[in-house]
Coordinates of C-alpha atoms in Angstrom, one line a residue:
M1 CA -1.6 77.7 -58.1
A2 CA 1.1 76.9 -55.6
D3 CA 3.8 79.5 -54.7
F4 CA 7.0 77.9 -55.9
G5 CA 9.2 80.6 -54.4
H6 CA 12.5 81.3 -56.2
R7 CA 14.6 78.3 -55.6
T8 CA 15.6 77.4 -59.2
G9 CA 15.8 78.6 -62.7
Y10 CA 12.4 77.0 -63.2
D11 CA 10.8 79.1 -60.4
R12 CA 12.4 82.3 -61.8
N13 CA 11.2 81.6 -65.3
Y14 CA 7.7 80.6 -64.3
A15 CA 7.4 83.7 -62.1
R16 CA 8.7 85.9 -64.9
W17 CA 6.0 84.5 -67.2
R18 CA 3.2 84.9 -64.7
A19 CA 4.3 88.5 -64.1
D20 CA 4.4 89.5 -67.8
P21 CA 3.4 86.8 -70.3
L22 CA 3.9 89.1 -73.3
A23 CA 7.4 90.1 -72.3
F24 CA 8.3 86.5 -71.7
W25 CA 7.2 85.4 -75.2
Q26 CA 8.7 88.5 -76.8
D27 CA 12.1 87.5 -75.5
A28 CA 11.6 83.9 -76.8
A29 CA 10.6 85.3 -80.2
R30 CA 13.9 87.1 -80.5
E31 CA 15.7 83.8 -80.5
V32 CA 14.3 82.9 -84.0
D33 CA 14.7 84.4 -87.4
W34 CA 12.0 86.7 -88.8
F35 CA 11.6 88.3 -92.2
E36 CA 9.4 90.9 -90.5
P37 CA 9.6 90.8 -86.7
P38 CA 6.2 91.1 -84.9
A39 CA 5.2 94.4 -83.4
T40 CA 2.3 92.7 -81.6
T41 CA 3.0 89.7 -79.4
F42 CA -0.6 88.6 -78.9
D43 CA -3.9 89.9 -80.2
P44 CA -6.8 88.6 -78.2
A45 CA -9.3 89.9 -80.8
Q46 CA -8.1 87.6 -83.5
G47 CA -9.3 84.0 -84.0
I48 CA -11.2 82.0 -81.4
Y49 CA -9.2 83.1 -78.4
G50 CA -6.4 85.3 -79.8
R51 CA -3.4 84.8 -82.1
W52 CA 0.4 85.0 -81.3
F53 CA 2.7 87.3 -83.3
P54 CA 0.0 88.2 -85.8
D55 CA 1.9 90.8 -87.7
G56 CA 5.2 88.9 -88.0
T57 CA 6.4 87.0 -91.1
L58 CA 8.9 84.1 -91.0
N59 CA 9.5 80.6 -92.5
T60 CA 9.7 77.3 -90.7
C61 CA 12.2 75.7 -93.0
H62 CA 14.5 78.7 -92.9
N63 CA 14.6 78.4 -89.1
A64 CA 15.1 74.7 -89.2
V65 CA 17.8 74.6 -92.0
D66 CA 18.9 77.7 -93.7
R67 CA 19.7 79.9 -90.8
H68 CA 22.2 77.3 -89.5
V69 CA 23.9 77.1 -93.0
E70 CA 24.0 80.8 -93.2
A71 CA 25.6 81.0 -89.8
G72 CA 28.5 78.8 -91.0
H73 CA 27.2 75.5 -89.7
G74 CA 26.5 73.8 -93.0
D75 CA 28.9 71.0 -92.2
R76 CA 27.2 70.2 -88.8
L77 CA 25.3 67.0 -88.6
A78 CA 21.6 67.5 -88.9
L79 CA 19.8 64.2 -89.6
I80 CA 20.7 60.6 -88.8
H81 CA 18.5 57.9 -90.4
D82 CA 19.1 54.6 -88.4
S83 CA 17.2 51.7 -90.0
P84 CA 17.7 48.3 -88.4
V85 CA 14.9 46.9 -90.6
T86 CA 17.1 47.6 -93.7
S87 CA 20.5 47.5 -92.0
R88 CA 21.2 51.0 -93.3
V89 CA 22.4 54.2 -91.7
R90 CA 22.3 57.5 -93.6
R91 CA 23.6 60.9 -92.4
F92 CA 23.0 64.4 -93.6
T93 CA 24.7 67.7 -92.7
Y94 CA 22.7 70.9 -92.6
G95 CA 24.1 71.8 -96.0
E96 CA 23.1 68.4 -97.5
L97 CA 19.7 68.7 -95.9
R98 CA 19.1 72.1 -97.5
R99 CA 20.1 70.6 -100.9
E100 CA 17.6 67.7 -100.6
V101 CA 14.8 69.9 -99.2
S102 CA 15.3 72.5 -101.9
A103 CA 15.2 69.8 -104.6
M104 CA 12.0 68.4 -103.1
A105 CA 10.5 72.0 -103.0
H106 CA 11.3 72.5 -106.7
V107 CA 9.6 69.2 -107.5
M108 CA 6.5 70.2 -105.5
S109 CA 6.4 73.6 -107.2
D110 CA 6.7 72.0 -110.6
L111 CA 3.7 69.8 -109.7
G112 CA 1.7 72.9 -109.1
V113 CA 1.9 73.2 -105.3
R114 CA 1.5 76.8 -104.1
M115 CA 1.4 78.6 -100.8
G116 CA -1.6 77.4 -98.8
D117 CA -2.1 74.2 -100.8
R118 CA -2.3 71.0 -98.7
V119 CA 0.1 68.1 -99.2
I120 CA -0.5 64.7 -97.5
I121 CA 2.6 62.8 -96.7
Y122 CA 2.0 59.0 -96.3
M123 CA 5.5 57.6 -95.8
P124 CA 7.6 55.3 -93.6
M125 CA 10.3 56.6 -91.3
I126 CA 12.8 57.6 -94.0
P127 CA 14.7 60.8 -94.8
E128 CA 12.5 61.6 -97.8
A129 CA 9.5 62.0 -95.4
V130 CA 11.4 64.7 -93.5
F131 CA 12.5 66.4 -96.8
A132 CA 8.9 66.5 -97.9
M133 CA 7.7 68.1 -94.6
L134 CA 10.4 70.7 -94.7
A135 CA 9.8 71.3 -98.5
C136 CA 6.2 72.1 -97.8
A137 CA 7.2 74.6 -95.1
R138 CA 9.8 76.1 -97.5
I139 CA 7.1 77.0 -100.1
G140 CA 4.3 77.8 -97.6
A141 CA 2.3 74.6 -98.3
I142 CA 0.4 73.0 -95.5
H143 CA 1.4 69.4 -94.8
S144 CA -0.6 66.7 -93.2
V145 CA 1.4 63.6 -92.3
V146 CA -0.5 60.3 -92.1
F147 CA 1.7 57.5 -91.0
G148 CA 2.5 54.9 -93.6
G149 CA 0.3 51.8 -93.6
F150 CA -2.8 53.6 -92.3
A151 CA -6.0 52.0 -93.5
S152 CA -7.3 53.1 -96.8
H153 CA -10.7 54.3 -95.5
E154 CA -9.1 56.4 -92.8
L155 CA -6.6 57.9 -95.4
A156 CA -9.5 58.6 -97.7
V157 CA -11.3 60.5 -94.9
R158 CA -8.2 62.7 -94.4
I159 CA -7.9 63.3 -98.1
D160 CA -11.5 64.5 -98.2
D161 CA -11.0 66.8 -95.2
A162 CA -7.6 68.3 -96.2
T163 CA -8.3 68.3 -100.0
P164 CA -4.6 68.0 -100.9
K165 CA -3.2 68.9 -104.3
L166 CA -0.4 66.4 -103.8
V167 CA 0.2 63.1 -102.0
V168 CA 3.8 62.1 -101.2
S169 CA 4.2 58.4 -100.6
A170 CA 6.5 55.4 -101.0
S171 CA 6.1 51.9 -102.5
C172 CA 6.3 50.2 -99.1
G173 CA 7.1 50.3 -95.5
I174 CA 9.1 47.7 -93.6
E175 CA 8.0 46.2 -90.3
P176 CA 9.8 43.4 -88.4
G177 CA 9.3 40.3 -90.5
R178 CA 7.1 41.8 -93.2
I179 CA 6.8 44.4 -95.9
V180 CA 3.7 46.6 -96.0
E181 CA 2.8 47.7 -99.5
Y182 CA 1.7 51.3 -99.4
K183 CA 0.8 51.9 -103.0
P184 CA -2.3 49.6 -103.0
L185 CA -3.5 51.2 -99.8
L186 CA -3.0 54.7 -101.4
D187 CA -4.7 53.7 -104.6
E188 CA -7.7 52.4 -102.7
A189 CA -7.9 55.6 -100.6
V190 CA -7.8 57.8 -103.7
A191 CA -10.6 55.7 -105.2
L192 CA -12.7 56.0 -102.1
A193 CA -12.1 59.7 -101.6
H194 CA -14.5 62.3 -103.2
H195 CA -11.5 64.7 -103.6
K196 CA -8.8 63.5 -106.0
P197 CA -5.3 64.8 -105.6
D198 CA -3.7 66.1 -108.8
R199 CA -0.5 64.0 -108.4
C200 CA 1.0 61.3 -106.2
L201 CA 4.8 61.6 -105.8
I202 CA 6.1 58.0 -105.2
L203 CA 9.5 56.9 -103.8
Q204 CA 10.4 53.4 -105.1
R205 CA 12.1 51.5 -102.2
P206 CA 14.3 48.7 -103.3
E207 CA 12.7 46.2 -100.9
R208 CA 9.4 46.3 -102.9
T209 CA 8.7 48.5 -105.9
C210 CA 5.3 49.2 -107.3
A211 CA 3.6 50.0 -110.6
L212 CA 3.0 53.7 -111.3
G213 CA -0.3 55.0 -112.7
P214 CA -1.2 58.1 -114.7
R215 CA -1.5 60.2 -111.6
D216 CA 1.9 59.1 -110.2
V217 CA 5.3 60.7 -110.5
D218 CA 8.6 58.8 -109.8
M219 CA 10.2 60.7 -106.9
A220 CA 13.8 59.6 -107.6
A221 CA 13.8 60.7 -111.2
A222 CA 12.1 64.1 -110.4
I223 CA 14.5 64.8 -107.5
E224 CA 17.6 63.9 -109.5
G225 CA 16.7 66.5 -112.0
A226 CA 16.2 69.2 -109.3
R227 CA 19.3 68.8 -107.2
D228 CA 21.5 71.0 -109.4
R229 CA 19.0 73.9 -109.6
D230 CA 19.5 77.0 -107.6
V231 CA 18.4 76.8 -104.0
M232 CA 14.7 77.4 -103.7
P233 CA 14.2 80.5 -101.6
C234 CA 12.1 80.2 -98.4
A235 CA 8.8 81.9 -98.8
P236 CA 7.9 84.5 -96.1
V237 CA 4.6 83.5 -94.5
P238 CA 2.5 85.2 -91.8
A239 CA 3.0 83.9 -88.3
T240 CA -0.6 82.9 -88.3
H241 CA -0.3 80.8 -91.4
P242 CA -0.9 77.1 -90.8
A243 CA 2.3 75.1 -90.7
Y244 CA 0.5 71.8 -90.7
I245 CA -2.7 69.8 -90.0
L246 CA -2.4 66.8 -87.8
Y247 CA -5.3 64.4 -87.4
T248 CA -5.6 63.0 -83.9
S249 CA -5.3 59.2 -83.5
G250 CA -8.4 57.0 -83.5
T251 CA -10.5 59.5 -85.4
T252 CA -13.7 58.1 -86.9
G253 CA -16.3 59.9 -89.0
Q254 CA -15.5 63.5 -89.4
P255 CA -11.8 63.8 -88.5
K256 CA -10.4 66.2 -86.0
G257 CA -7.5 68.1 -87.7
V258 CA -5.3 70.0 -85.2
V259 CA -3.9 73.1 -86.8
R260 CA -0.5 74.4 -85.8
D261 CA 0.3 78.0 -86.6
T262 CA 3.8 78.9 -88.0
G263 CA 5.0 81.7 -85.6
G264 CA 4.0 80.2 -82.3
H265 CA 5.3 76.8 -83.4
V266 CA 8.8 78.0 -84.2
V267 CA 9.0 80.2 -81.0
A268 CA 7.7 77.6 -78.5
L269 CA 9.6 74.6 -79.9
N270 CA 12.9 76.5 -80.2
W271 CA 12.5 77.7 -76.5
S272 CA 11.6 74.2 -75.3
M273 CA 14.7 72.4 -76.7
R274 CA 17.1 74.1 -74.3
A275 CA 14.7 74.9 -71.5
V276 CA 12.8 71.7 -71.2
Y277 CA 15.2 69.1 -72.7
G278 CA 18.5 70.7 -71.8
I279 CA 20.0 70.1 -75.2
E280 CA 22.6 72.3 -76.9
P281 CA 23.3 73.1 -80.6
G282 CA 25.5 70.4 -82.2
E283 CA 24.3 67.7 -79.8
V284 CA 22.3 64.6 -80.8
F285 CA 18.6 64.4 -79.8
W286 CA 16.4 61.4 -80.4
A287 CA 12.7 61.2 -80.1
A288 CA 11.8 57.5 -80.6
S289 CA 8.4 58.1 -82.2
D290 CA 6.8 58.2 -85.6
I291 CA 6.5 61.3 -87.8
G292 CA 2.8 60.5 -88.1
W293 CA 2.3 61.6 -84.5
V294 CA 2.8 64.9 -82.8
V295 CA 6.0 63.8 -81.0
G296 CA 7.5 63.1 -84.5
H297 CA 6.5 66.5 -85.8
S298 CA 7.7 68.5 -82.8
Y299 CA 10.8 66.5 -81.7
I300 CA 12.0 64.4 -84.6
V301 CA 11.7 67.0 -87.3
Y302 CA 11.2 70.6 -86.1
G303 CA 12.4 71.2 -82.5
P304 CA 15.9 69.7 -82.8
L305 CA 16.5 71.4 -86.2
F306 CA 15.3 74.8 -84.9
A307 CA 17.8 74.3 -82.1
G308 CA 20.7 73.4 -84.4
C309 CA 20.9 69.8 -83.1
A310 CA 21.3 66.5 -84.9
T311 CA 18.1 64.5 -84.8
V312 CA 17.7 60.7 -85.1
L313 CA 15.1 59.2 -87.4
Y314 CA 14.7 55.6 -86.3
E315 CA 13.1 53.0 -88.5
G316 CA 12.7 50.2 -86.0
K317 CA 11.1 49.1 -82.8
P318 CA 12.3 49.1 -79.1
V319 CA 12.3 45.3 -79.1
G320 CA 12.6 42.9 -82.0
T321 CA 14.9 44.9 -84.3
P322 CA 16.7 42.8 -83.3
D323 CA 16.4 42.7 -79.6
A324 CA 15.7 44.6 -76.4
G325 CA 19.0 46.4 -76.6
A326 CA 18.0 48.3 -79.8
F327 CA 17.6 51.7 -78.0
W328 CA 20.9 51.4 -76.2
R329 CA 22.7 50.5 -79.4
V330 CA 21.4 53.7 -81.1
I331 CA 22.3 55.9 -78.1
D332 CA 25.9 54.4 -78.1
S333 CA 26.3 54.5 -81.9
H334 CA 25.2 58.1 -82.4
D335 CA 26.3 59.7 -79.1
V336 CA 22.7 60.5 -78.2
K337 CA 22.5 63.0 -75.3
V338 CA 18.8 63.0 -74.8
L339 CA 16.2 60.3 -75.6
F340 CA 12.4 61.0 -75.6
A341 CA 10.4 57.8 -75.7
A342 CA 7.0 56.4 -74.7
P343 CA 6.6 54.6 -71.4
T344 CA 5.2 51.7 -73.4
A345 CA 8.5 51.3 -75.2
L346 CA 10.3 51.3 -71.9
R347 CA 7.9 48.7 -70.5
A348 CA 8.5 46.5 -73.6
I349 CA 12.2 46.6 -73.0
I350 CA 11.7 45.7 -69.3
R351 CA 9.4 42.9 -70.3
D352 CA 12.0 41.3 -72.5
D353 CA 15.1 42.2 -70.5
P354 CA 14.1 42.9 -66.9
D355 CA 17.7 42.6 -65.6
G356 CA 19.0 45.1 -68.2
L357 CA 21.6 42.7 -69.6
Y358 CA 21.5 44.2 -73.1
L359 CA 22.1 47.6 -71.7
Q360 CA 25.4 46.5 -70.2
R361 CA 26.7 45.8 -73.8
H362 CA 26.8 49.5 -74.7
D363 CA 28.6 52.7 -73.5
L364 CA 26.0 55.1 -72.3
S365 CA 28.4 57.2 -70.2
R366 CA 27.7 60.4 -72.3
F367 CA 23.9 60.0 -72.2
R368 CA 22.3 62.7 -70.0
F369 CA 18.5 62.4 -69.9
L370 CA 15.6 60.1 -70.6
F371 CA 12.2 61.8 -71.1
L372 CA 8.9 59.9 -71.1
A373 CA 5.5 60.9 -72.5
G374 CA 2.5 59.6 -74.4
E375 CA 1.1 57.3 -71.7
R376 CA 1.2 57.6 -67.9
S377 CA 4.7 56.6 -66.7
D378 CA 4.3 54.1 -63.9
P379 CA 6.7 54.6 -61.0
H380 CA 8.1 51.0 -61.2
S381 CA 9.3 51.5 -64.8
V382 CA 10.7 54.9 -64.0
A383 CA 12.6 53.5 -61.0
W384 CA 13.9 50.6 -63.2
A385 CA 15.3 53.1 -65.8
E386 CA 16.8 55.3 -63.1
D387 CA 18.6 52.3 -61.6
K388 CA 19.9 50.9 -64.9
L389 CA 20.7 54.2 -66.8
K390 CA 22.0 56.2 -63.9
V391 CA 20.6 59.4 -65.4
P392 CA 17.5 61.5 -64.6
V393 CA 14.3 59.9 -66.0
I394 CA 11.8 62.7 -66.6
D395 CA 8.1 62.1 -67.1
H396 CA 6.3 65.0 -68.8
W397 CA 2.8 65.5 -70.2
W398 CA 1.4 67.2 -73.2
Q399 CA -1.1 66.6 -76.1
T400 CA -1.4 66.7 -79.8
E401 CA -3.3 69.9 -79.4
T402 CA -0.5 71.7 -77.5
G403 CA 2.4 70.5 -79.5
W404 CA 4.9 70.8 -76.6
A405 CA 5.0 70.1 -72.9
I406 CA 2.3 71.3 -70.6
T407 CA 4.1 70.0 -67.5
A408 CA 7.7 68.7 -67.2
N409 CA 10.7 68.8 -64.9
P410 CA 12.8 71.2 -67.1
A411 CA 16.3 69.9 -67.5
G412 CA 17.5 73.2 -69.0
L413 CA 16.1 75.4 -66.2
G414 CA 17.3 73.4 -63.2
L415 CA 15.8 70.1 -62.2
L416 CA 13.3 70.1 -59.4
P417 CA 13.0 67.1 -57.0
V418 CA 11.4 64.1 -58.8
K419 CA 8.1 62.8 -57.6
H420 CA 7.4 59.4 -59.1
G421 CA 4.0 59.3 -60.6
S422 CA 4.0 63.0 -61.5
P423 CA 4.9 64.4 -64.9
G424 CA 6.2 67.5 -63.2
V425 CA 5.1 71.1 -62.9
P426 CA 3.4 73.5 -65.3
M427 CA 5.7 75.0 -67.9
P428 CA 5.7 78.8 -68.6
G429 CA 2.6 79.5 -70.6
Y430 CA 0.4 77.1 -68.7
A431 CA -1.7 77.9 -65.6
I432 CA -3.4 74.8 -64.5
D433 CA -6.4 74.3 -62.2
I434 CA -8.2 71.1 -61.2
L435 CA -11.9 71.6 -61.6
S436 CA -15.0 69.8 -60.4
D437 CA -17.6 68.7 -63.0
E438 CA -19.4 72.0 -62.1
G439 CA -16.3 74.1 -62.8
E440 CA -15.3 74.9 -59.3
I441 CA -11.6 74.9 -58.4
L442 CA -10.8 72.0 -56.2
P443 CA -8.3 72.0 -53.3
A444 CA -4.9 70.4 -53.6
G445 CA -4.8 66.6 -53.6
T446 CA -8.4 66.3 -55.1
L447 CA -9.0 64.3 -58.3
G448 CA -10.8 66.4 -60.9
N449 CA -10.7 67.8 -64.4
V450 CA -7.4 69.2 -65.5
A451 CA -8.0 72.5 -67.2
I452 CA -5.7 75.3 -68.5
R453 CA -6.5 78.9 -68.1
M454 CA -6.9 80.8 -71.4
P455 CA -5.2 82.0 -73.5
L456 CA -3.1 79.1 -74.5
P457 CA 0.6 79.7 -75.1
P458 CA 2.4 79.8 -78.5
S459 CA 2.2 76.6 -80.6
C460 CA -1.0 75.4 -79.1
L461 CA -3.8 74.9 -81.6
P462 CA -5.6 78.1 -82.7
T463 CA -8.4 76.0 -84.2
L464 CA -9.4 72.8 -85.9
W465 CA -9.2 72.5 -89.7
N466 CA -12.6 73.5 -91.2
A467 CA -14.2 72.9 -87.8
E468 CA -14.3 76.1 -85.6
A469 CA -17.5 75.1 -83.9
R470 CA -16.1 71.8 -83.0
M471 CA -13.0 73.5 -81.6
R472 CA -15.3 75.5 -79.2
S473 CA -17.5 72.5 -78.2
A474 CA -14.6 70.1 -77.8
Y475 CA -12.2 72.2 -75.8
L476 CA -13.6 75.6 -74.7
E477 CA -17.3 75.5 -73.8
R478 CA -17.5 73.1 -70.8
F479 CA -15.4 75.3 -68.5
P480 CA -15.6 78.9 -69.7
G481 CA -12.2 80.6 -69.5
Y482 CA -10.4 77.3 -69.7
Y483 CA -9.1 74.8 -72.2
N484 CA -10.5 71.4 -71.2
T485 CA -7.7 68.8 -71.5
A486 CA -10.2 65.9 -71.1
D487 CA -7.6 64.5 -68.6
A488 CA -8.3 63.7 -65.0
G489 CA -5.7 64.5 -62.4
I490 CA -4.5 66.0 -59.1
L491 CA -2.4 69.1 -58.3
D492 CA -0.5 68.7 -55.1
E493 CA 0.5 71.3 -52.5
D494 CA 3.9 71.8 -54.2
G495 CA 2.4 72.5 -57.6
Y496 CA 3.2 69.0 -59.1
V497 CA 0.6 67.7 -61.5
Y498 CA -0.5 64.0 -61.5
I499 CA -2.4 62.9 -64.6
M500 CA -4.4 59.8 -63.5
A501 CA -6.5 59.0 -66.6
R502 CA -8.5 60.4 -69.4
T503 CA -11.8 61.7 -67.9
D504 CA -13.5 58.9 -69.8
D505 CA -11.3 56.4 -67.9
V506 CA -12.3 57.6 -64.4
I507 CA -14.6 54.8 -63.3
N508 CA -17.5 55.0 -60.8
V509 CA -17.6 52.0 -58.5
A510 CA -20.7 52.1 -56.3
G511 CA -20.5 55.9 -56.1
H512 CA -16.7 56.0 -55.6
R513 CA -14.6 57.8 -58.3
L514 CA -11.5 55.7 -59.0
S515 CA -8.6 56.5 -61.3
T516 CA -7.6 53.7 -63.6
G517 CA -4.1 55.2 -63.4
A518 CA -3.9 54.7 -59.6
L519 CA -5.0 51.1 -60.0
E520 CA -2.5 50.5 -62.8
E521 CA 0.2 51.9 -60.6
V522 CA -0.5 49.3 -57.9
I523 CA -0.7 46.4 -60.4
A524 CA 2.6 47.5 -62.1
S525 CA 4.4 47.2 -58.7
H526 CA 3.9 43.4 -58.7
P527 CA 7.3 42.0 -59.5
A528 CA 6.0 39.7 -62.2
V529 CA 4.1 42.4 -64.2
A530 CA 5.8 44.0 -67.2
E531 CA 2.8 46.3 -68.1
C532 CA -0.9 46.5 -67.4
A533 CA -4.1 48.3 -68.2
V534 CA -7.3 48.8 -66.2
V535 CA -10.7 49.4 -67.7
G536 CA -14.1 50.0 -66.1
V537 CA -16.7 47.3 -67.0
E538 CA -20.4 47.6 -66.6
D539 CA -21.8 45.9 -63.5
P540 CA -25.5 45.6 -62.5
L541 CA -24.8 46.1 -58.8
K542 CA -21.9 48.6 -58.6
G543 CA -22.4 50.5 -61.9
Q544 CA -18.8 49.7 -62.9
V545 CA -16.1 47.4 -61.7
P546 CA -12.4 47.4 -62.7
W547 CA -10.9 44.7 -64.8
G548 CA -7.1 44.4 -64.9
F549 CA -5.1 43.1 -68.0
V550 CA -1.5 42.2 -67.3
V551 CA 1.5 41.2 -69.3
R552 CA 4.1 39.1 -67.4
K553 CA 7.8 39.8 -67.6
A554 CA 9.7 37.3 -69.8
T555 CA 11.4 35.9 -66.6
A556 CA 8.2 35.7 -64.5
G557 CA 7.3 32.1 -65.2
L558 CA 3.7 30.8 -65.6
S559 CA 2.5 30.9 -62.0
D560 CA -1.3 30.8 -61.8
A561 CA -1.2 32.7 -58.5
I562 CA -0.5 36.1 -60.1
E563 CA -4.2 37.0 -60.5
G564 CA -5.0 36.4 -56.9
E565 CA -1.8 38.2 -55.8
I566 CA -2.8 41.3 -57.8
V567 CA -6.3 41.3 -56.4
A568 CA -4.8 41.1 -52.9
L569 CA -2.3 43.8 -53.6
V570 CA -4.9 46.3 -54.9
R571 CA -7.1 45.5 -51.8
E572 CA -4.2 46.2 -49.6
R573 CA -3.0 49.4 -51.2
I574 CA -6.3 51.0 -52.3
G575 CA -8.9 49.1 -50.2
P576 CA -12.0 46.9 -50.9
V577 CA -13.7 49.9 -52.5
A578 CA -11.6 49.2 -55.6
A579 CA -13.6 46.0 -56.1
L580 CA -11.0 44.5 -58.4
K581 CA -11.8 40.8 -58.8
T582 CA -11.0 40.2 -62.5
V583 CA -7.4 40.0 -63.6
L584 CA -6.7 38.6 -67.1
V585 CA -3.2 37.7 -68.3
V586 CA -2.5 38.4 -71.9
D587 CA 0.7 38.1 -74.1
R588 CA 0.6 41.8 -75.1
L589 CA -1.7 44.8 -74.8
P590 CA -3.3 46.3 -77.9
K591 CA -1.8 49.8 -78.7
T592 CA -1.8 52.5 -81.3
R593 CA 1.4 53.1 -83.2
S594 CA 2.2 56.0 -80.9
G595 CA 2.2 53.5 -77.9
K596 CA -1.2 54.4 -76.4
I597 CA -3.1 51.4 -74.9
L598 CA -6.5 51.0 -76.5
R599 CA -8.4 51.1 -73.2
G600 CA -11.6 52.4 -74.7
T601 CA -11.8 49.6 -77.3
M602 CA -11.0 47.0 -74.6
Q603 CA -13.7 48.4 -72.4
K604 CA -16.3 48.1 -75.2
I605 CA -15.3 44.5 -75.8
A606 CA -15.6 43.7 -72.1
D607 CA -19.0 45.4 -72.0
G608 CA -20.2 43.5 -75.0
T609 CA -21.0 46.7 -76.9
E610 CA -20.4 47.4 -80.6
W611 CA -16.8 48.3 -81.5
K612 CA -14.6 48.6 -84.6
M613 CA -10.9 47.9 -85.2
P614 CA -9.1 51.2 -84.5
A615 CA -7.4 52.6 -87.6
A616 CA -4.3 53.5 -85.7
I617 CA -3.7 50.1 -84.1
E618 CA -0.2 48.8 -84.2
D619 CA -1.0 45.0 -83.9
P620 CA -4.5 43.9 -84.7
A621 CA -3.6 40.4 -83.5
A622 CA -3.1 41.8 -79.9
L623 CA -6.7 43.1 -79.8
E624 CA -8.0 39.8 -81.2
A625 CA -6.1 37.9 -78.5
V626 CA -7.6 40.2 -75.8
T627 CA -11.1 39.6 -77.3
D628 CA -10.5 35.8 -77.1
T629 CA -9.3 36.1 -73.5
I630 CA -12.4 38.1 -72.5
A631 CA -14.6 35.6 -74.2
A632 CA -12.9 32.7 -72.4
H633 CA -13.3 34.5 -69.1
R634 CA -17.0 35.1 -69.7
A635 CA -17.5 31.5 -70.6
R636 CA -15.8 30.4 -67.3
V637 CA -18.0 32.8 -65.3
T638 CA -21.1 31.4 -67.0
R639 CA -20.1 27.8 -66.3
S640 CA -19.3 28.7 -62.7
N641 CA -22.6 30.5 -62.2
G642 CA -24.4 27.5 -63.7
K643 CA -22.8 25.1 -61.3
E644 CA -23.6 27.4 -58.3
Q645 CA -27.3 27.5 -59.4
A646 CA -27.3 23.7 -59.8

């Protein structure tokens, strides 16, 4: 690790953690409410690699809601539901939020849900989904959120793995231009699953109602009868009690359910809100994600509420609801101080509005920070946002498994100099090394496996649900003493981390290891490119060769020269070793609903190997269009080769 010195608050905090990790997290734990404060900060003998705060008891919902009401902040704004797809905005104070969550908790309890029972939440981006998550926490149930509209088979797999007593759902979700009926998908999933939930609690949305069966309970009627009951008390639970299970995206076969423990979750997220994001109680924070993903769990629902902020729950898209100014309208309307978004959302905005004309229609003078995570943030998009927004644009990196930032440029501790292409420096709790495939620590500036020294800090997964052996094999066995992130990257001489690709996306071209992220960075610098993806395709001579897929900006025109210009640009910046000769222009890149580009599936299609439609895909038509583009390219190559042979 580099020696950061003592130049900033970050340096002091990181050095303090390195000097005494237990004292550091003891201090952070004092900032949350405990029913029984922990006497032990960390016990290395418990669990797979140790457990945080093992003898403490607390409650997630109390820390998110009740403690603010009890401190006299019941009238403070807590939740803003902004729904351009329904043209509705709903707001809830902390006092109103407690009332709704208590009513939901009463209903769940009446339906037989007890501490430790699992509840699957299969809902759109609506307040009732947040109420359900917090109600589970209130009574000690373990929720597993599956984003609304997920395929029936995949939902059935999760029902069988989590064995929920209750499923909470809605009649439909609303996408731009269409209504997605959830109830038929849920019914099919229950029919497919071996485990059958006792009940399904269904919210009827006015845009499309559904017929209820013998297992189903009408949510509105049940909640209405529970609102006037005494406030349901928050159940004390051990700090090691699972707060939730979150299945990682793209899971097939036996699912991989990340477990989040209660105590570490509350402590780390509460600390991160002020230290990483620089947000204060009473201010508005917006994570533009989906509650089905880890960002939605950590920074739509829990983190902002732990910190006493107002959080925005957005039922819409970065473009198309109605236009590329949607994000700026939300920031202006609700006085958002900090936005957390995916780089893919930013690239979609740039594609449709490269000159930032929509941005000029809104007052963003009180907006402070834009944070990016979820995909690698290309320097071109970051520079665009810095120029247009006139605020720090902060890339940071973390995973479903960690639940909060591994690396960042911490706004609350004192910003460090920005290095485009880097998601910052390790946060307290994370000691990062770059390892060779043989497990040797590599020197600064060398591409290798990004690994985190054990033990992991609070809020990181203690295990996988019902899969302890898989936890060991997936994360801990390859590099003993480390957590294997499965990301490839570089650590520079100043301690900044560069995440270049998933280790599966590092391609080997004639013996040279190339990062797809480095290639994408060059391609994205072309003035006509809105976004891009690079995959490694099998080649009989070189082993693998890179293929580039690019989406043009809306103002870029239809020049046929772009492919050749990109090939020349990569040759100039990286060299002929890159061997990029194939560049395919597509209308849009296929992505998951969390904004991750489906590079692995695209690679399988390009290689001609067997593939299946990913369950978490946002737009199946985008993948079908890429498939057609690849097929057309293959046909052109075949015809060309035939002419050469003739």
